[in-house]
């Protein structure tokens, strides 16, 4: 019998029902990702490679510019100033969000009587819509009638113009730290719950004090949870627009790359100059930065699994 005949006589391979079921369950997610993530991503990259104005955005006749818009954005002094402010905003926010969240997670891990109730109260900032949170902080930092300045006045200190251009960066950092603490608390607390309590008992028998138990047991075993917490915190903070825009509209030192892109894409009013292509360039840069940190996380995770 020839090879051709043997192939013809071989029965067609049937797809197993479990495979069809898996495809059926995965199809909606794949379609969702393609429509709402992949397609806008390619559209953003395409806009950054063309010269879009209000007219060409409507007509669709934007000329191809290649990397010219990228060169214009990077050579703009505002880009480097905004980049520096973005780094300050992201780094300080993450450091304090993680440090305070970890301290609270360790505190609530003691499982005292009011632990559950207080832990729930700390989740309130996370549950509030950003518009409400931003409005609250804008009122609290008002120079004349704000709660913070009133408290400073009680102790004899002069009022601080928190939302003024030169101090607005510190105002939005404080507000963003307040917003991010609950997220870090929840993730780190769940990580602490997975650590075997017998390890602490053994360490106590060996004479380790609370600080030694934290550095030799808690912190090392929380490393995988810490990595994903810092990565997600970095991505969320890098793309933060709402809280900053509500408080300061990205004015002065509070402008970050995300708010700058938003400002160029949508403007601050009818007099604003819309720069769609420049906004897409900044958006693409933000995506690339987040992607680099995601790859660093995957590399670090693979090294951790090899140990």
Short mmCIF file of C-alpha atoms in Angstrom, two decimals:
data_model
loop_
_atom_site.label_atom_id
_atom_site.label_comp_id
_atom_site.label_asym_id
_atom_site.label_seq_id
_atom_site.Cartn_x
_atom_site.Cartn_y
_atom_site.Cartn_z
CA UNK A 1 0.00 0.00 0.00
CA UNK A 2 1.40 3.39 -0.94
CA UNK A 3 2.00 6.23 1.46
CA UNK A 4 -0.71 8.30 -0.27
CA UNK A 5 -3.28 5.57 0.23
CA UNK A 6 -2.38 5.11 3.90
CA UNK A 7 -2.83 8.84 4.49
CA UNK A 8 -6.19 8.84 2.72
CA UNK A 9 -7.47 5.91 4.72
CA UNK A 10 -6.43 7.45 8.04
CA UNK A 11 -9.54 8.77 9.84
CA UNK A 12 -9.79 12.52 10.38
CA UNK A 13 -8.72 13.62 13.80
CA UNK A 14 -11.71 14.78 15.84
CA UNK A 15 -11.57 17.68 18.24
CA UNK A 16 -12.34 16.55 21.75
CA UNK A 17 -15.44 18.02 23.42
CA UNK A 18 -13.30 19.34 26.28
CA UNK A 19 -11.18 21.24 23.75
CA UNK A 20 -14.28 22.77 22.17
CA UNK A 21 -15.51 23.75 25.62
CA UNK A 22 -12.17 25.40 26.42
CA UNK A 23 -12.27 27.35 23.15
CA UNK A 24 -15.84 28.42 23.86
CA UNK A 25 -14.94 29.72 27.31
CA UNK A 26 -11.80 31.48 26.08
CA UNK A 27 -13.36 33.04 22.97
CA UNK A 28 -15.25 35.89 24.74
CA UNK A 29 -12.11 36.88 26.67
CA UNK A 30 -9.97 36.79 23.52
CA UNK A 31 -12.51 38.88 21.60
CA UNK A 32 -12.73 41.33 24.49
CA UNK A 33 -8.94 41.69 24.63
CA UNK A 34 -8.68 42.20 20.87
CA UNK A 35 -11.45 44.81 20.72
CA UNK A 36 -10.75 46.82 23.87
CA UNK A 37 -6.96 46.40 24.34
CA UNK A 38 -5.10 45.30 21.23
CA UNK A 39 -7.06 47.43 18.75
CA UNK A 40 -6.76 50.71 20.75
CA UNK A 41 -3.07 49.98 21.31
CA UNK A 42 -2.39 49.68 17.57
CA UNK A 43 -4.55 52.75 16.93
CA UNK A 44 -2.51 54.73 19.45
CA UNK A 45 0.76 53.67 17.84
CA UNK A 46 -0.63 54.53 14.40
CA UNK A 47 -1.65 58.00 15.57
CA UNK A 48 1.83 58.60 16.96
CA UNK A 49 3.29 57.90 13.50
CA UNK A 50 0.96 60.32 11.70
CA UNK A 51 0.35 64.07 12.01
CA UNK A 52 -3.14 64.31 13.46
CA UNK A 53 -4.97 67.60 13.89
CA UNK A 54 -8.65 68.25 14.54
CA UNK A 55 -9.30 68.34 10.80
CA UNK A 56 -7.26 65.27 9.85
CA UNK A 57 -8.71 63.39 12.83
CA UNK A 58 -12.17 63.83 11.29
CA UNK A 59 -11.18 63.33 7.64
CA UNK A 60 -8.72 60.50 8.34
CA UNK A 61 -6.15 62.06 5.98
CA UNK A 62 -3.33 62.50 8.50
CA UNK A 63 0.09 62.47 6.73
CA UNK A 64 2.69 59.86 7.65
CA UNK A 65 5.54 61.33 9.74
CA UNK A 66 7.36 58.26 11.05
CA UNK A 67 9.33 59.10 14.18
CA UNK A 68 9.25 62.85 13.60
CA UNK A 69 6.63 63.47 16.30
CA UNK A 70 8.66 61.32 18.72
CA UNK A 71 11.72 63.51 18.10
CA UNK A 72 9.66 66.66 18.65
CA UNK A 73 8.27 65.41 21.95
CA UNK A 74 11.60 64.17 23.29
CA UNK A 75 13.40 67.38 22.28
CA UNK A 76 10.77 69.47 24.05
CA UNK A 77 12.11 70.75 27.42
CA UNK A 78 8.66 70.21 28.90
CA UNK A 79 9.05 66.47 28.33
CA UNK A 80 12.10 66.17 30.57
CA UNK A 81 10.59 68.39 33.26
CA UNK A 82 7.40 66.33 33.20
CA UNK A 83 9.40 63.09 33.21
CA UNK A 84 11.27 64.19 36.35
CA UNK A 85 8.01 65.11 38.06
CA UNK A 86 6.52 61.77 37.02
CA UNK A 87 9.44 59.88 38.54
CA UNK A 88 9.12 61.80 41.81
CA UNK A 89 5.37 61.19 41.88
CA UNK A 90 5.65 57.46 41.13
CA UNK A 91 8.66 56.63 43.32
CA UNK A 92 7.50 58.49 46.44
CA UNK A 93 3.94 57.20 46.07
CA UNK A 94 5.07 53.58 45.79
CA UNK A 95 7.58 53.81 48.65
CA UNK A 96 5.06 55.23 51.12
CA UNK A 97 2.12 53.16 49.89
CA UNK A 98 4.09 49.96 50.28
CA UNK A 99 5.77 50.87 53.58
CA UNK A 100 2.57 52.01 55.28
CA UNK A 101 0.55 49.18 53.75
CA UNK A 102 3.08 46.61 54.97
CA UNK A 103 3.13 48.09 58.47
CA UNK A 104 -0.66 48.00 58.64
CA UNK A 105 -0.77 44.44 57.25
CA UNK A 106 1.65 43.23 59.95
CA UNK A 107 -0.38 45.12 62.57
CA UNK A 108 -3.71 43.62 61.51
CA UNK A 109 -2.15 40.17 61.19
CA UNK A 110 -2.09 40.04 65.01
CA UNK A 111 -5.83 39.22 64.85
CA UNK A 112 -6.96 41.29 67.82
CA UNK A 113 -10.63 41.97 68.54
CA UNK A 114 -11.23 44.99 66.30
CA UNK A 115 -8.88 43.81 63.55
CA UNK A 116 -11.59 42.98 60.99
CA UNK A 117 -13.57 46.18 61.60
CA UNK A 118 -10.57 48.48 61.42
CA UNK A 119 -9.26 46.67 58.35
CA UNK A 120 -12.59 47.27 56.65
CA UNK A 121 -12.44 50.96 57.55
CA UNK A 122 -9.05 51.28 55.85
CA UNK A 123 -10.62 50.05 52.61
CA UNK A 124 -12.89 53.10 52.34
CA UNK A 125 -10.40 55.17 50.25
CA UNK A 126 -10.11 52.27 47.81
CA UNK A 127 -13.89 51.97 47.44
CA UNK A 128 -14.58 55.67 46.88
CA UNK A 129 -14.77 56.88 43.26
CA UNK A 130 -11.66 58.90 42.32
CA UNK A 131 -13.83 61.95 41.60
CA UNK A 132 -15.06 61.98 45.19
CA UNK A 133 -11.59 61.33 46.61
CA UNK A 134 -10.07 64.12 44.54
CA UNK A 135 -12.81 66.56 45.55
CA UNK A 136 -12.33 65.70 49.23
CA UNK A 137 -8.59 66.29 49.07
CA UNK A 138 -9.07 69.47 47.06
CA UNK A 139 -11.31 70.81 49.83
CA UNK A 140 -8.99 69.61 52.62
CA UNK A 141 -6.04 71.39 50.98
CA UNK A 142 -7.84 74.63 50.28
CA UNK A 143 -5.60 77.51 51.35
CA UNK A 144 -8.30 79.47 53.17
CA UNK A 145 -10.87 76.99 54.47
CA UNK A 146 -9.12 73.64 54.16
CA UNK A 147 -9.01 71.23 57.07
CA UNK A 148 -5.25 70.73 56.85
CA UNK A 149 -4.45 74.45 57.06
CA UNK A 150 -6.91 74.84 59.92
CA UNK A 151 -5.05 72.13 61.82
CA UNK A 152 -1.74 73.82 61.05
CA UNK A 153 -3.16 77.05 62.40
CA UNK A 154 -4.07 75.34 65.68
CA UNK A 155 -0.40 74.51 66.27
CA UNK A 156 0.71 77.99 65.23
CA UNK A 157 1.94 77.23 61.71
CA UNK A 158 1.29 79.39 58.66
CA UNK A 159 -1.15 78.10 56.00
CA UNK A 160 0.33 76.26 53.03
CA UNK A 161 -0.87 76.90 49.49
CA UNK A 162 -1.01 73.20 48.69
CA UNK A 163 -2.64 73.50 45.27
CA UNK A 164 -0.40 76.32 44.06
CA UNK A 165 1.76 75.51 41.04
CA UNK A 166 5.05 75.10 42.93
CA UNK A 167 3.57 72.85 45.67
CA UNK A 168 0.91 70.95 43.74
CA UNK A 169 3.17 67.92 43.20
CA UNK A 170 3.36 67.27 46.94
CA UNK A 171 -0.39 67.71 47.26
CA UNK A 172 -1.19 65.03 44.68
CA UNK A 173 1.50 62.72 46.11
CA UNK A 174 -0.14 62.87 49.55
CA UNK A 175 -3.57 62.19 48.06
CA UNK A 176 -2.29 59.31 45.91
CA UNK A 177 -0.51 57.70 48.87
CA UNK A 178 -3.79 57.80 50.78
CA UNK A 179 -5.55 56.14 47.83
CA UNK A 180 -2.94 53.40 47.38
CA UNK A 181 -2.47 52.26 50.98
CA UNK A 182 -5.63 50.06 51.06
CA UNK A 183 -4.54 48.16 47.92
CA UNK A 184 -1.14 47.40 49.43
CA UNK A 185 -2.77 46.48 52.74
CA UNK A 186 -5.13 43.94 51.15
CA UNK A 187 -2.48 42.23 48.99
CA UNK A 188 0.21 42.11 51.68
CA UNK A 189 -2.25 40.98 54.36
CA UNK A 190 -3.31 38.05 52.16
CA UNK A 191 0.37 37.19 51.72
CA UNK A 192 0.92 37.21 55.48
CA UNK A 193 -2.00 34.83 55.94
CA UNK A 194 -0.18 32.23 53.84
CA UNK A 195 2.93 32.19 56.03
CA UNK A 196 3.04 29.19 58.35
CA UNK A 197 2.70 30.31 61.97
CA UNK A 198 4.95 27.44 63.12
CA UNK A 199 7.92 29.34 61.67
CA UNK A 200 7.33 32.22 64.07
CA UNK A 201 6.98 29.86 67.02
CA UNK A 202 10.24 28.12 66.14
CA UNK A 203 12.02 31.46 65.75
CA UNK A 204 10.67 32.64 69.12
CA UNK A 205 12.00 29.48 70.75
CA UNK A 206 15.40 30.22 69.20
CA UNK A 207 15.38 33.63 70.89
CA UNK A 208 14.51 35.84 67.91
CA UNK A 209 12.75 39.09 68.82
CA UNK A 210 9.88 40.61 66.79
CA UNK A 211 12.19 42.64 64.55
CA UNK A 212 14.39 39.63 63.77
CA UNK A 213 11.33 37.50 63.00
CA UNK A 214 10.13 40.16 60.57
CA UNK A 215 13.43 40.44 58.67
CA UNK A 216 14.27 36.72 58.67
CA UNK A 217 10.82 35.23 58.11
CA UNK A 218 8.11 37.72 57.13
CA UNK A 219 9.96 39.91 54.66
CA UNK A 220 11.74 37.09 52.73
CA UNK A 221 8.58 34.97 52.46
CA UNK A 222 6.62 38.00 51.27
CA UNK A 223 9.03 38.58 48.38
CA UNK A 224 6.76 37.11 45.63
CA UNK A 225 3.77 39.09 46.91
CA UNK A 226 5.94 42.20 47.24
CA UNK A 227 7.07 41.93 43.63
CA UNK A 228 3.56 41.78 42.18
CA UNK A 229 2.38 44.51 44.58
CA UNK A 230 5.15 46.88 43.49
CA UNK A 231 4.59 46.09 39.81
CA UNK A 232 0.85 46.74 39.97
CA UNK A 233 1.43 49.81 42.13
CA UNK A 234 3.92 51.13 39.58
CA UNK A 235 1.56 50.64 36.65
CA UNK A 236 -1.45 52.12 38.47
CA UNK A 237 0.54 55.14 39.68
CA UNK A 238 2.21 55.73 36.32
CA UNK A 239 -1.15 56.00 34.55
CA UNK A 240 -2.88 58.05 37.28
CA UNK A 241 -4.84 60.95 35.81
CA UNK A 242 -8.15 61.29 37.63
CA UNK A 243 -7.00 62.30 41.13
CA UNK A 244 -4.43 64.77 39.73
CA UNK A 245 -6.79 66.26 37.19
CA UNK A 246 -9.56 66.80 39.72
CA UNK A 247 -7.23 68.45 42.24
CA UNK A 248 -4.98 70.60 40.04
CA UNK A 249 -5.75 69.86 36.36
CA UNK A 250 -2.11 68.89 36.05
CA UNK A 251 -0.93 72.45 36.64
CA UNK A 252 2.58 73.37 37.70
CA UNK A 253 4.69 70.66 39.29
CA UNK A 254 1.76 68.22 39.45
CA UNK A 255 1.90 67.56 35.71
CA UNK A 256 2.91 63.98 34.95
CA UNK A 257 3.30 62.21 31.61
CA UNK A 258 -0.20 60.76 31.96
CA UNK A 259 -1.86 64.12 32.68
CA UNK A 260 0.23 65.78 29.96
CA UNK A 261 -1.03 63.24 27.41
CA UNK A 262 -4.59 63.79 28.63
CA UNK A 263 -4.16 67.55 28.40
CA UNK A 264 -2.87 67.38 24.82
CA UNK A 265 -5.58 64.94 23.75
CA UNK A 266 -8.60 66.62 25.37
CA UNK A 267 -7.40 70.04 26.47
CA UNK A 268 -8.36 72.17 29.46
CA UNK A 269 -11.03 74.14 27.65
CA UNK A 270 -11.97 75.64 24.32
CA UNK A 271 -8.74 77.67 24.13
CA UNK A 272 -6.48 74.64 24.54
CA UNK A 273 -4.42 73.42 21.61
CA UNK A 274 -5.25 69.82 20.81
CA UNK A 275 -2.25 67.68 19.86
CA UNK A 276 -3.46 64.18 19.16
CA UNK A 277 -0.20 62.82 17.76
CA UNK A 278 1.92 64.22 20.59
CA UNK A 279 -0.52 62.76 23.12
CA UNK A 280 -0.25 59.37 21.41
CA UNK A 281 3.55 59.57 21.56
CA UNK A 282 3.49 60.18 25.32
CA UNK A 283 0.94 57.39 25.72
CA UNK A 284 3.15 55.00 23.77
CA UNK A 285 6.15 55.93 25.95
CA UNK A 286 4.10 55.15 29.06
CA UNK A 287 3.12 51.78 27.61
CA UNK A 288 6.75 50.95 26.82
CA UNK A 289 7.88 51.89 30.34
CA UNK A 290 5.17 49.71 31.88
CA UNK A 291 6.13 46.87 29.52
CA UNK A 292 9.79 47.10 30.54
CA UNK A 293 8.90 46.84 34.22
CA UNK A 294 6.57 43.90 33.47
CA UNK A 295 9.43 42.10 31.72
CA UNK A 296 11.73 42.84 34.65
CA UNK A 297 9.10 41.35 36.96
CA UNK A 298 8.81 38.18 34.84
CA UNK A 299 12.60 37.84 34.79
CA UNK A 300 12.82 38.28 38.57
CA UNK A 301 9.99 35.81 39.07
CA UNK A 302 11.72 33.19 36.93
CA UNK A 303 14.92 33.67 38.96
CA UNK A 304 12.91 33.28 42.16
CA UNK A 305 11.39 30.00 40.93
CA UNK A 306 14.84 28.64 40.05
CA UNK A 307 16.00 28.94 43.68
#
